[in-house]
Amino acid sequence: MKPQMLIRIALRSIRRTKMRSTLTALGIIIGVGAVIVMVAIGHGAKSRIEQSIKNLGTNMVVITPGAANTGNVSQGAGSFNRLKIEDAEKLKRESVLLADVSPVIMAFGRIRGNNGTNWRCPVYGVDPAYQNIRDWQVGQGQFFDARDLRARRKVCVLGATVALQIFGDGEGAALGQEVILRDVPFTVIGVLAPKGQTASGTDQDDVIIAPYTTVQERLAGHQFIAQILGSAASPSDVVAAMTEAKAIMRESHKLGDWEESDFQVKNQADLADAATGATDVMTILLACIAGISLLVGGIGIMNIMLVSVTERTREIGIRMAIGARPADVLLQFLVEAIVLSLLGGLLGVALGYGGSWLVGRLTGWPTMIDGVTVSVALGFSAAVGVFFGFWPARKAAALNPIDALRYE
Amino acid sequence: MAADVIRIQGLTRTYIMGANEVHALDGIDLTIAKGEMVAVMGASGSGKSTMMNMLGCLDKPTSGSYELDGERVEVMDRNQLADLRNRRIGFVFQGFNLLARTSALENVELPMMYERARKKDVREAAVAALARVGLADRSSHLPNELSGGQQQRVAIARALVTEPALLLADEPTGNLDSRTSVEVLALFQELNDNGLTVVMVTHEDSIAHYAKRIVELRDGRIVRDEPVNPRGNAAADLAAIDARKKGNA
Ligand SMILES: Nc1ncnc2c1ncn2[C@@H]1O[C@H](COP(=O)(O)OP(=O)(O)OP(=O)(O)O)[C@@H](O)[C@H]1O
Ligand SMILES: [Mg+2]
């Protein structure tokens, strides 16, 4: 019998029991649909995260306070923040592999423009090298330099958003103006080029950058060292630079050989792993859900095919009586099972597309459906049909013509 | 010798029903030559259907031998038997056995779907077979939209469409009125005249006398095997019936 004939017979038989077939395929429809939606969300998030980490800058090494197991209760509250300016200065002095080093001091408080406009955003006290490490471009004016740092000048560089909000969008409108942080006026000497949002939706342009010496002196009591950033001379140096930085830091903190480090050194790969690790776990979880739902869907299909074989015993007898070979009967029911589950898979894919679109619209999350996911989903549905349809089909093919014909 | 279509020897079929055995066929010897038209008769339960199922390769004998066209059937596997049913034998069942919710035309096409080496146009052959049984205008009807006689004729068209050498019919007129019965027999006689070997089961002498030979079974044994004399002419009888009807009207 020709394949298109088998498919026609299968479609006709499915159409005759529309309701039953739909309910049977529902397991597969929902399973495939759910998996496609989840994978679309996972993929979208992962690619956004990877993209934004790539945007962080190249060859970067990040030192953060706290031991590796940050959940540790035994750490006293005071011992938590153990990064000091001296650490950064020692790294800068002694490190061979780190080309640039900068502490990042975070300060907070109300911000006011000399035109009276109020604003609220983080203030970073950094080294001029910070610009290099982060690979940030200055849009207008200039970044502060080593002399500004040494002289503790009250100068600052505004992120594009801050400049716009306080001083408006005129070209150079912010330059030469002042922003007042906790009663201390800082002169604006530059505005950064816009960088946009991070994966988590934070505006990277909503920030003020100032020399860390000035921030430390003028905003004392309202700041802490969030991290120390460094950048290796080349990508191949990153791992060695991390080892070196760790050694220098341990020396700086006067840690004994047996003592755990009270800081962490990470590179971009670590950051990427941490950020995408969650999505990897989710992907494995999804695969499990997919497997279970396809299994359940497959058992549903096997069940309905067994019912179908019993119901159509006379039909099988007639077909055998007029010359159908056992293989013809087997193929007929196998194709029916495959068509049924494949139709379920196709509807599931359609549902997945619709669902992803809807989720994207409602939440604004990026979603991404790739051809691989769709073809794997369809392939799995077909495989489910073969696997769970085989036994009922073989049962049909094993019937004796005369017994099948006599079946009531 | 090669002219024998059917040759069976010592054929038995025993059903085991719990403790007791039912000898539905109890040692049958029968030879049917090409071109014969045989009526199998006998009381209900005498083993007629059981024998037809053996002849049609739908069931396997408990013992004995069966040669169809000189080939031994009992040694064949399921595929060979399927091909035999497909090409050599046309079977008309006691209860029509058409596929439900499938048009008359598609029912007739069905055997050709399972033909290994199909040479002719399926649709064309099916249309011709339906025309031959006088149902050209009913080809798109479903079985439940046809009368009993029409369903029986669709079943006959299906049996004939692969041009078998042997037609087996189990009570082909069991559900038909007398006029339609004669009509079916007229068709059988015509086919037989053209060389088809026909074996049919019937309870009625009036039907059996259209055959060339009568074989009677009792309790699974052949108790009578004789030629029909004089033989009826179904076509002529049909014309007479129609003429009488017209006269009455
Ligand atoms: N599947 C079966 N299992 C057990 N016994 C059976 C089976 N089929 C037939 N028989 C028995 O075999 C005997 C012959 O049955 P068969 O159907 O051949 O009779 P028949 O001559 O065709 O009767 P009828 O004229 O009523 O159709 C009967 O006694 C019947 O009870
Ligand atoms: Mg019978």
XYZ file of C-alpha atoms and ligand atoms in Angstrom:
689
model
C 0.000 0.000 0.000
C 1.275 3.438 -0.870
C 2.349 5.794 1.945
C -0.096 8.531 0.945
C -2.866 5.917 1.040
C -1.855 4.918 4.578
C -1.829 8.547 5.669
C -5.238 9.088 4.083
C -6.684 6.102 5.927
C -5.122 7.372 9.169
C -6.475 10.901 8.730
C -9.921 9.586 7.904
C -9.992 7.376 10.948
C -8.803 10.244 13.150
C -11.410 12.560 11.659
C -14.150 10.042 12.418
C -13.303 10.180 16.108
C -12.440 13.859 16.299
C -13.280 14.419 19.929
C -11.530 11.288 21.112
C -8.457 11.967 18.998
C -8.194 15.550 20.218
C -8.438 14.508 23.843
C -5.884 11.790 23.235
C -3.466 14.176 21.586
C -4.006 16.796 24.298
C -1.196 15.369 26.411
C 1.224 15.831 23.538
C -0.222 19.200 22.518
C 0.175 20.663 25.999
C 3.538 19.009 26.603
C 5.096 20.257 23.380
C 3.469 23.689 23.707
C 4.687 24.205 27.267
C 8.199 23.098 26.439
C 8.416 25.456 23.474
C 7.207 28.429 25.522
C 9.637 27.701 28.355
C 12.577 27.084 26.054
C 11.744 30.298 24.203
C 11.812 32.256 27.456
C 14.976 30.497 28.644
C 16.756 31.069 25.354
C 15.751 34.707 25.241
C 16.959 35.353 28.779
C 20.218 33.502 28.231
C 21.110 35.362 25.077
C 20.307 38.702 26.750
C 22.492 37.834 29.737
C 25.384 36.682 27.579
C 25.090 39.791 25.453
C 25.168 42.142 28.430
C 28.116 40.350 30.016
C 30.009 40.713 26.780
C 29.208 44.429 27.073
C 30.884 44.655 30.475
C 34.319 45.082 28.951
C 37.137 42.812 27.964
C 39.643 40.861 30.049
C 37.948 42.055 33.173
C 38.723 40.637 36.629
C 36.332 41.409 39.477
C 37.180 41.253 43.166
C 34.215 41.288 45.505
C 34.112 41.174 49.310
C 33.014 38.109 51.285
C 34.009 34.460 51.256
C 32.956 32.160 48.447
C 30.151 30.687 50.592
C 28.381 33.965 51.233
C 25.521 32.349 53.092
C 27.926 31.569 55.931
C 26.404 32.626 59.260
C 29.683 32.570 61.159
C 30.884 35.705 59.424
C 30.409 38.694 61.667
C 28.521 41.608 60.205
C 31.572 43.839 60.479
C 33.862 41.396 58.793
C 31.686 41.209 55.702
C 33.045 44.188 53.824
C 36.733 43.585 53.789
C 37.865 45.500 50.699
C 40.001 48.541 51.352
C 41.466 51.260 49.185
C 44.862 49.920 50.198
C 43.974 46.615 48.509
C 43.363 48.417 45.238
C 46.524 50.480 45.596
C 48.613 47.433 46.457
C 47.223 45.589 43.406
C 48.002 48.546 41.235
C 51.540 48.704 42.546
C 52.436 45.029 42.638
C 50.431 43.299 39.940
C 52.290 42.541 36.747
C 49.468 40.949 34.822
C 46.728 43.461 35.553
C 47.140 46.420 33.238
C 44.495 48.505 34.939
C 43.076 48.460 38.451
C 40.308 50.543 39.925
C 38.343 50.388 43.172
C 34.631 50.996 42.864
C 33.283 52.996 45.765
C 29.525 53.238 45.925
C 28.037 56.354 47.456
C 24.428 57.277 47.871
C 22.297 60.221 48.746
C 20.165 62.896 47.166
C 21.598 64.678 44.165
C 20.742 68.192 43.119
C 21.732 70.170 40.071
C 22.852 73.770 40.467
C 19.653 74.582 38.553
C 17.634 73.104 41.436
C 16.613 69.812 39.753
C 16.597 66.831 42.112
C 17.676 63.340 41.035
C 18.535 60.013 42.631
C 21.142 57.622 41.265
C 24.264 55.729 42.371
C 27.573 57.552 42.507
C 30.721 55.574 41.733
C 34.096 56.661 43.050
C 36.668 55.179 40.707
C 40.175 55.427 39.289
C 40.612 57.001 35.820
C 41.587 53.476 34.692
C 37.964 52.501 35.224
C 37.087 54.001 31.854
C 39.519 51.611 30.170
C 38.420 48.591 32.148
C 34.752 49.071 31.343
C 35.507 50.341 27.866
C 33.207 53.303 28.382
C 33.189 56.109 25.862
C 32.876 59.787 26.749
C 30.228 61.572 24.688
C 30.950 65.161 25.642
C 33.801 66.757 27.576
C 36.327 64.380 29.076
C 36.987 61.765 31.778
C 38.920 62.847 34.837
C 42.629 62.005 34.925
C 45.324 61.028 37.448
C 45.909 64.649 38.436
C 42.231 65.102 39.315
C 42.521 61.945 41.381
C 45.632 63.014 43.220
C 44.343 66.509 43.860
C 40.978 65.127 45.002
C 39.263 67.537 42.695
C 35.503 67.814 42.974
C 34.835 66.850 39.386
C 32.492 64.254 37.939
C 31.309 62.591 34.748
C 27.574 62.081 34.250
C 25.807 59.154 32.663
C 23.664 60.177 29.692
C 20.402 59.702 31.592
C 21.524 61.855 34.540
C 22.721 64.615 32.216
C 19.420 64.588 30.380
C 17.282 64.579 33.516
C 19.115 67.375 35.323
C 20.378 69.609 32.557
C 18.178 68.779 29.557
C 19.220 67.542 26.159
C 21.130 70.613 24.867
C 24.561 69.798 23.407
C 27.105 70.458 26.185
C 24.344 71.756 28.481
C 25.751 69.830 31.444
C 29.405 70.698 30.962
C 30.737 73.182 33.487
C 27.578 72.916 35.599
C 27.553 71.544 39.108
C 25.802 68.631 40.808
C 25.549 68.764 44.550
C 26.029 65.540 46.484
C 25.378 65.840 50.190
C 26.121 69.577 50.076
C 29.340 69.024 48.153
C 29.310 70.592 44.676
C 30.994 68.565 41.912
C 31.811 70.193 38.574
C 30.637 68.267 35.522
C 33.563 67.783 33.148
C 32.139 65.088 30.922
C 29.052 63.114 29.852
C 29.273 59.424 28.941
C 28.015 58.049 25.671
C 24.681 56.193 26.134
C 24.965 52.425 26.732
C 21.364 51.361 27.284
C 19.903 48.796 29.660
C 21.362 45.652 31.187
C 19.675 42.248 30.946
C 17.897 42.843 34.221
C 16.571 46.164 32.988
C 18.899 48.517 34.899
C 19.723 51.747 33.096
C 23.527 51.787 32.732
C 23.422 55.489 31.939
C 21.822 56.420 35.242
C 25.096 56.884 37.126
C 27.583 59.533 38.227
C 31.335 58.839 38.139
C 33.829 60.753 40.270
C 37.458 60.271 41.430
C 37.456 57.762 44.299
C 39.751 59.943 46.370
C 37.250 62.787 46.304
C 34.296 60.490 47.029
C 36.138 58.899 49.917
C 37.075 62.213 51.470
C 33.905 64.212 50.850
C 31.255 61.562 51.246
C 32.828 59.728 54.180
C 30.345 57.627 56.092
C 28.042 57.357 53.131
C 30.061 54.954 51.011
C 31.642 51.511 50.817
C 33.971 49.709 48.442
C 31.699 47.507 46.389
C 34.383 45.911 44.298
C 37.809 46.233 42.769
C 37.982 45.935 39.024
C 41.058 45.059 37.060
C 41.751 44.141 33.532
C 44.373 41.724 32.283
C 46.708 42.796 29.530
C 45.298 40.133 27.218
C 42.540 37.461 27.353
C 45.145 34.684 27.746
C 46.446 36.394 30.886
C 43.102 36.478 32.657
C 43.477 33.224 34.592
C 47.077 33.954 35.655
C 46.093 37.488 36.566
C 43.362 36.111 38.809
C 45.838 33.867 40.642
C 48.213 36.760 41.064
C 45.459 39.096 42.267
C 44.359 36.493 44.797
C 47.891 36.157 46.185
C 48.322 39.908 46.480
C 44.927 40.275 48.130
C 45.665 37.534 50.670
C 48.926 39.228 51.523
C 47.185 42.551 51.829
C 44.622 40.995 54.180
C 47.408 39.218 56.066
C 45.681 35.854 55.804
C 47.420 32.749 57.147
C 47.797 29.696 54.920
C 44.933 27.927 56.639
C 42.578 30.874 56.518
C 39.869 31.159 53.942
C 39.893 34.139 51.636
C 37.451 36.832 52.701
C 37.051 38.001 49.105
C 36.370 36.478 45.703
C 38.159 36.894 42.405
C 36.084 36.272 39.304
C 36.354 36.790 35.598
C 33.682 37.301 32.980
C 33.357 33.605 32.303
C 32.498 33.069 35.987
C 29.976 35.874 35.877
C 28.438 34.445 32.741
C 28.295 30.985 34.287
C 26.650 32.309 37.410
C 24.111 34.249 35.435
C 23.339 31.503 32.933
C 23.685 28.672 35.429
C 20.124 29.244 36.564
C 18.862 28.992 33.018
C 20.801 25.747 32.524
C 19.070 24.226 35.530
C 15.795 25.417 34.073
C 16.599 23.787 30.738
C 17.247 20.425 32.408
C 14.041 20.787 34.378
C 12.201 21.540 31.157
C 13.621 18.473 29.509
C 12.270 16.406 32.406
C 8.839 17.993 32.120
C 8.916 17.422 28.375
C 9.884 13.808 28.845
C 7.139 13.167 31.378
C 4.442 14.914 29.369
C 5.432 13.059 26.206
C 5.422 9.801 28.150
C 1.942 10.525 29.475
C 0.817 11.620 26.020
C 2.307 8.466 24.525
C 0.488 6.221 26.977
C -2.725 8.028 26.037
C -2.027 7.270 22.400
C -1.244 3.643 23.113
C -4.491 3.357 25.051
C -6.573 4.842 22.276
C -4.854 2.725 19.641
C -5.623 -0.432 21.628
C -9.260 0.643 21.787
C -9.184 1.394 18.086
C -7.726 -2.013 17.210
C -10.417 -3.772 19.251
C -13.177 -1.664 17.762
C -11.975 -2.288 14.273
C -11.281 -5.989 14.568
C -13.884 -6.727 11.868
C -12.304 -4.147 9.588
C -8.962 -5.852 10.120
C -10.589 -9.196 9.291
C -12.089 -7.818 6.088
C -8.803 -6.296 5.013
C -6.968 -9.552 5.670
C -9.662 -11.577 3.881
C -9.186 -9.579 0.706
C -5.417 -9.823 0.782
C -3.832 -7.464 3.338
C -0.592 -8.916 4.657
C 0.151 -8.709 8.402
C 2.714 -6.009 7.584
C 0.034 -3.960 5.797
C -2.169 -4.037 8.882
C 0.760 -3.254 11.171
C 1.737 -0.296 9.031
C -1.816 1.011 8.890
C -2.132 1.246 12.662
C 1.436 2.416 13.177
C 0.955 5.242 10.692
C -2.277 6.158 12.414
C -0.496 6.417 15.776
C 2.320 8.471 14.249
C -0.046 10.806 12.430
C -2.052 11.281 15.608
C 0.960 12.152 17.738
C 2.556 14.241 15.008
C -0.651 16.244 14.636
C -0.548 16.702 18.398
C 3.062 17.857 18.077
C 2.194 20.333 15.324
C -0.674 21.782 17.340
C 1.712 21.916 20.310
C 4.228 23.899 18.260
C 1.483 26.300 17.191
C 0.427 26.617 20.823
C 4.086 27.210 21.775
C 4.459 30.000 19.216
C 1.245 31.644 20.388
C 2.176 31.228 24.031
C 5.670 32.676 23.583
C 4.290 35.642 21.724
C 1.731 36.224 24.455
C 4.305 35.915 27.261
C 6.572 38.317 25.386
C 3.727 40.798 24.992
C 2.516 40.577 28.575
C 5.849 40.590 30.420
C 8.233 42.215 27.981
C 10.645 39.296 28.413
C 12.628 38.476 25.348
C 11.575 35.130 23.822
C 13.373 33.183 21.145
C 12.155 30.061 19.302
C 14.749 28.261 17.250
C 14.216 25.674 14.551
C 16.143 23.074 16.524
C 13.645 23.125 19.393
C 10.718 22.842 16.986
C 12.215 19.962 15.023
C 13.275 18.140 18.187
C 9.738 18.544 19.560
C 8.203 17.201 16.340
C 10.749 14.411 16.130
C 9.936 13.388 19.673
C 6.199 13.393 18.964
C 6.733 11.130 15.962
C 8.981 8.859 18.032
C 6.279 8.667 20.696
C 3.848 7.575 17.979
C 6.192 4.842 16.774
C 7.061 3.653 20.251
C 3.575 3.613 21.736
C 1.790 2.695 18.513
C 3.880 -0.371 17.786
C 2.383 -2.733 20.314
C -1.290 -2.069 19.393
C -0.360 -2.284 15.696
C 1.386 -5.597 16.220
C -1.615 -6.882 18.113
C -3.756 -6.010 15.096
C -1.371 -7.664 12.652
C -1.205 -10.869 14.683
C -4.952 -11.470 14.376
C -6.184 -14.497 12.461
C -8.372 -13.494 9.526
C -11.237 -15.787 10.483
C -11.144 -14.834 14.162
C -11.123 -11.149 13.264
C -14.048 -11.614 10.883
C -16.100 -13.482 13.486
C -15.404 -10.858 16.172
C -18.604 -9.346 17.532
C -4.710 -32.779 -13.710
C -3.594 -29.209 -13.748
C -7.188 -28.329 -14.582
C -8.191 -29.046 -10.974
C -8.618 -25.782 -9.113
C -9.335 -27.375 -5.759
C -8.123 -30.707 -4.475
C -8.669 -31.553 -0.812
C -8.007 -34.819 0.897
C -8.867 -36.019 4.394
C -9.565 -32.461 5.460
C -10.640 -32.089 9.073
C -11.320 -29.090 11.268
C -11.846 -29.698 14.952
C -12.905 -27.010 17.393
C -11.948 -27.659 20.982
C -14.633 -26.344 23.297
C -13.367 -26.975 26.780
C -13.602 -30.722 27.382
C -15.384 -31.769 24.181
C -14.291 -31.556 20.584
C -16.527 -30.409 17.740
C -15.652 -32.085 14.459
C -16.936 -29.377 12.146
C -15.228 -31.105 9.204
C -14.622 -34.798 9.564
C -12.559 -36.040 6.630
C -13.524 -34.296 3.410
C -12.250 -35.444 0.006
C -13.232 -33.086 -2.774
C -11.902 -32.182 -6.188
C -13.258 -29.264 -8.165
C -12.137 -28.719 -11.739
C -11.686 -25.441 -13.489
C -14.937 -24.049 -14.836
C -17.204 -25.912 -12.433
C -20.070 -24.292 -10.576
C -20.701 -26.123 -7.307
C -23.501 -25.648 -4.803
C -22.649 -26.758 -1.257
C -25.738 -27.717 0.689
C -26.544 -29.166 4.062
C -28.372 -28.519 7.282
C -27.375 -25.691 9.561
C -24.241 -26.603 11.474
C -23.197 -29.260 8.973
C -19.877 -27.522 8.325
C -20.504 -25.547 5.124
C -19.070 -22.255 6.304
C -16.165 -24.014 7.932
C -15.313 -25.645 4.618
C -15.642 -22.388 2.695
C -13.273 -20.697 5.143
C -10.731 -23.454 4.487
C -11.150 -23.110 0.740
C -10.777 -19.331 1.078
C -7.525 -19.698 3.063
C -9.072 -17.793 5.957
C -8.661 -20.691 8.367
C -6.216 -23.566 8.676
C -7.351 -27.217 8.664
C -6.633 -29.383 11.680
C -5.409 -32.095 9.343
C -5.579 -33.080 5.706
C -4.240 -31.472 2.585
C -5.478 -28.677 0.364
C -4.079 -27.886 -3.050
C -5.165 -24.740 -4.819
C -4.194 -24.620 -8.498
C -1.747 -27.437 -7.730
C -0.043 -25.572 -4.858
C -0.098 -26.882 -1.330
C -1.764 -24.362 0.928
C -1.116 -25.785 4.384
C 2.635 -25.153 4.133
C 2.270 -21.491 3.189
C 3.081 -18.608 5.560
C 0.780 -15.715 6.382
C 2.095 -13.505 3.599
C 1.678 -16.168 0.938
C -1.850 -16.849 2.135
C -2.628 -13.133 2.010
C -1.399 -12.936 -1.577
C -3.433 -16.014 -2.454
C -6.606 -14.421 -1.040
C -5.777 -11.257 -2.856
C -5.149 -12.627 -6.338
C -6.578 -16.117 -6.753
C -9.726 -16.065 -4.651
C -12.769 -13.827 -4.561
C -14.772 -14.331 -1.383
C -18.388 -13.263 -0.889
C -19.372 -13.479 2.752
C -22.583 -14.554 4.363
C -22.948 -11.074 5.874
C -21.509 -8.890 3.061
C -18.600 -7.636 5.202
C -18.238 -4.285 3.489
C -16.156 -1.588 5.198
C -18.583 0.743 6.956
C -18.529 4.488 6.199
C -16.595 3.738 3.045
C -18.186 4.292 -0.356
C -19.133 1.418 -2.647
C -16.398 2.432 -5.060
C -13.704 2.518 -2.377
C -14.861 -0.822 -1.036
C -14.364 -2.293 -4.496
C -10.960 -0.593 -4.823
C -9.749 -2.048 -1.548
C -8.376 -5.411 -2.777
C -6.324 -3.611 -5.427
C -4.693 -1.492 -2.710
C -3.089 -4.652 -1.424
C -1.992 -5.975 -4.813
C 1.808 -6.262 -4.957
C 2.249 -5.757 -8.677
C -0.599 -3.548 -9.731
C -0.831 -3.164 -13.447
C -4.189 -1.551 -14.151
C -5.789 1.687 -13.177
C -7.474 1.113 -9.815
C -10.300 3.586 -10.262
C -11.079 2.348 -13.766
C -11.161 -1.305 -12.713
C -13.402 -0.542 -9.726
C -15.845 1.445 -11.862
C -15.958 -1.412 -14.394
C -16.577 -4.006 -11.659
C -19.424 -1.937 -10.205
C -20.919 -1.489 -13.665
C -20.768 -5.213 -14.172
C -22.991 -5.831 -11.130
C -25.308 -3.042 -12.260
C -24.347 -0.452 -9.639
C -22.562 2.155 -11.738
C -24.916 4.838 -10.432
C -24.385 3.913 -6.763
C -20.616 4.155 -6.589
C -20.507 7.013 -4.087
C -23.100 5.478 -1.757
C -22.045 4.264 1.657
C -23.006 0.673 2.618
C -25.755 1.897 4.946
C -27.244 3.837 2.039
C -27.634 0.655 -0.042
C -30.239 -2.104 0.051
C -29.226 -5.603 1.124
C -29.150 -6.795 -2.481
C -27.076 -3.829 -3.548
C -24.625 -4.409 -0.715
C -24.329 -8.028 -1.780
C -23.587 -6.912 -5.330
C -20.917 -4.486 -4.091
C -19.390 -7.426 -2.224
C -19.456 -9.466 -5.434
C -17.850 -6.620 -7.381
C -15.129 -6.456 -4.730
C -14.583 -10.216 -5.004
C -14.258 -10.014 -8.775
C -12.198 -6.866 -9.210
C -8.839 -8.606 -8.964
C -9.995 -11.109 -11.589
C -9.615 -14.249 -9.481
C -9.945 -17.737 -10.916
C -12.077 -18.934 -8.031
C -15.199 -17.327 -6.576
C -16.309 -18.540 -3.152
C -19.710 -17.376 -1.943
C -21.150 -18.292 1.451
C -24.936 -18.008 1.176
C -24.789 -15.165 -1.319
C -28.580 -15.064 -1.468
C -29.270 -15.653 2.207
C -30.557 -12.124 2.799
C -32.117 -11.483 -0.587
C -35.645 -11.760 -1.957
C -36.279 -14.353 -4.624
C -35.996 -12.020 -7.594
C -32.718 -10.504 -6.415
C -31.455 -14.012 -5.659
C -32.097 -15.081 -9.234
C -30.423 -11.884 -10.420
C -27.255 -12.716 -8.443
C -27.318 -16.285 -9.763
C -27.683 -14.984 -13.316
C -24.505 -12.997 -12.744
C -22.747 -16.092 -11.341
C -23.812 -18.172 -14.314
C -22.551 -15.537 -16.695
C -19.208 -15.368 -14.902
C -19.039 -19.155 -14.854
C -19.732 -19.263 -18.572
C -16.708 -17.011 -18.985
C -14.470 -19.487 -17.174
C -14.712 -18.530 -13.505
C -14.902 -21.456 -11.091
C -17.739 -20.878 -8.606
C -18.361 -22.559 -5.262
C -21.394 -21.319 -3.364
C -23.238 -22.334 -0.235
C -27.016 -22.389 -0.258
C -29.880 -23.860 1.685
C -32.360 -23.668 -1.134
C -32.856 -26.242 -3.882
C -34.264 -23.491 -6.105
C -30.858 -21.739 -5.968
C -28.781 -24.900 -6.042
C -30.288 -26.044 -9.335
C -28.537 -23.174 -11.132
C -25.209 -24.848 -10.292
C -23.656 -27.651 -12.326
C -22.973 -29.851 -9.317
C -24.309 -30.241 -5.802
C -22.238 -31.329 -2.804
C -24.147 -32.004 0.396
C -22.622 -32.072 3.852
C -23.923 -33.665 7.010
C -22.016 -33.528 10.293
C -18.823 -32.578 8.559
C -18.928 -35.289 5.907
C -19.903 -35.309 2.265
C -23.074 -37.389 1.920
C -24.054 -36.462 -1.627
C -22.031 -35.342 -4.648
C -23.892 -35.321 -7.961
C -24.354 -33.266 -11.108
C -27.422 -31.061 -11.481
C -29.862 -32.235 -14.050
C -31.723 -30.422 -15.377
C -29.819 -27.212 -14.752
C -31.707 -23.931 -14.443
C -31.032 -20.821 -16.501
C -31.140 -17.850 -14.161
C -31.159 -15.230 -16.909
C -34.203 -16.798 -18.525
C -35.972 -17.173 -15.176
C -35.244 -13.541 -14.376
C -36.805 -12.449 -17.653
C -39.849 -14.617 -16.898
C -40.245 -13.096 -13.418
C -40.045 -9.579 -14.850
C -42.533 -10.433 -17.577
C -44.970 -11.843 -15.013
C -44.644 -8.732 -12.898
C -45.380 -6.552 -15.878
C -48.437 -8.727 -16.680
C -49.783 -8.333 -13.161
C -49.391 -4.581 -13.224
N -15.411 -20.806 16.085
C -16.042 -21.922 16.417
N -15.829 -22.493 17.616
C -16.439 -23.636 17.955
N -17.270 -24.294 17.162
C -17.545 -23.790 15.958
C -16.930 -22.559 15.517
N -17.363 -22.281 14.264
C -18.216 -23.297 13.954
N -18.320 -24.165 14.960
C -19.125 -25.390 14.959
O -18.827 -26.108 13.797
C -19.996 -26.672 13.224
C -20.106 -26.219 11.769
O -20.349 -24.853 11.706
P -20.543 -24.062 10.340
O -20.536 -22.606 10.646
O -19.536 -24.553 9.388
O -21.993 -24.516 9.929
P -22.828 -24.157 8.604
O -22.975 -25.409 7.884
O -22.170 -23.013 7.898
O -24.180 -23.673 9.238
P -25.180 -22.532 8.692
O -25.908 -23.122 7.568
O -26.047 -22.257 9.893
O -24.341 -21.350 8.326
C -21.136 -26.212 14.090
O -21.539 -27.287 14.959
C -20.594 -25.069 14.896
O -21.178 -25.063 16.173
Mg -22.652 -20.928 7.488
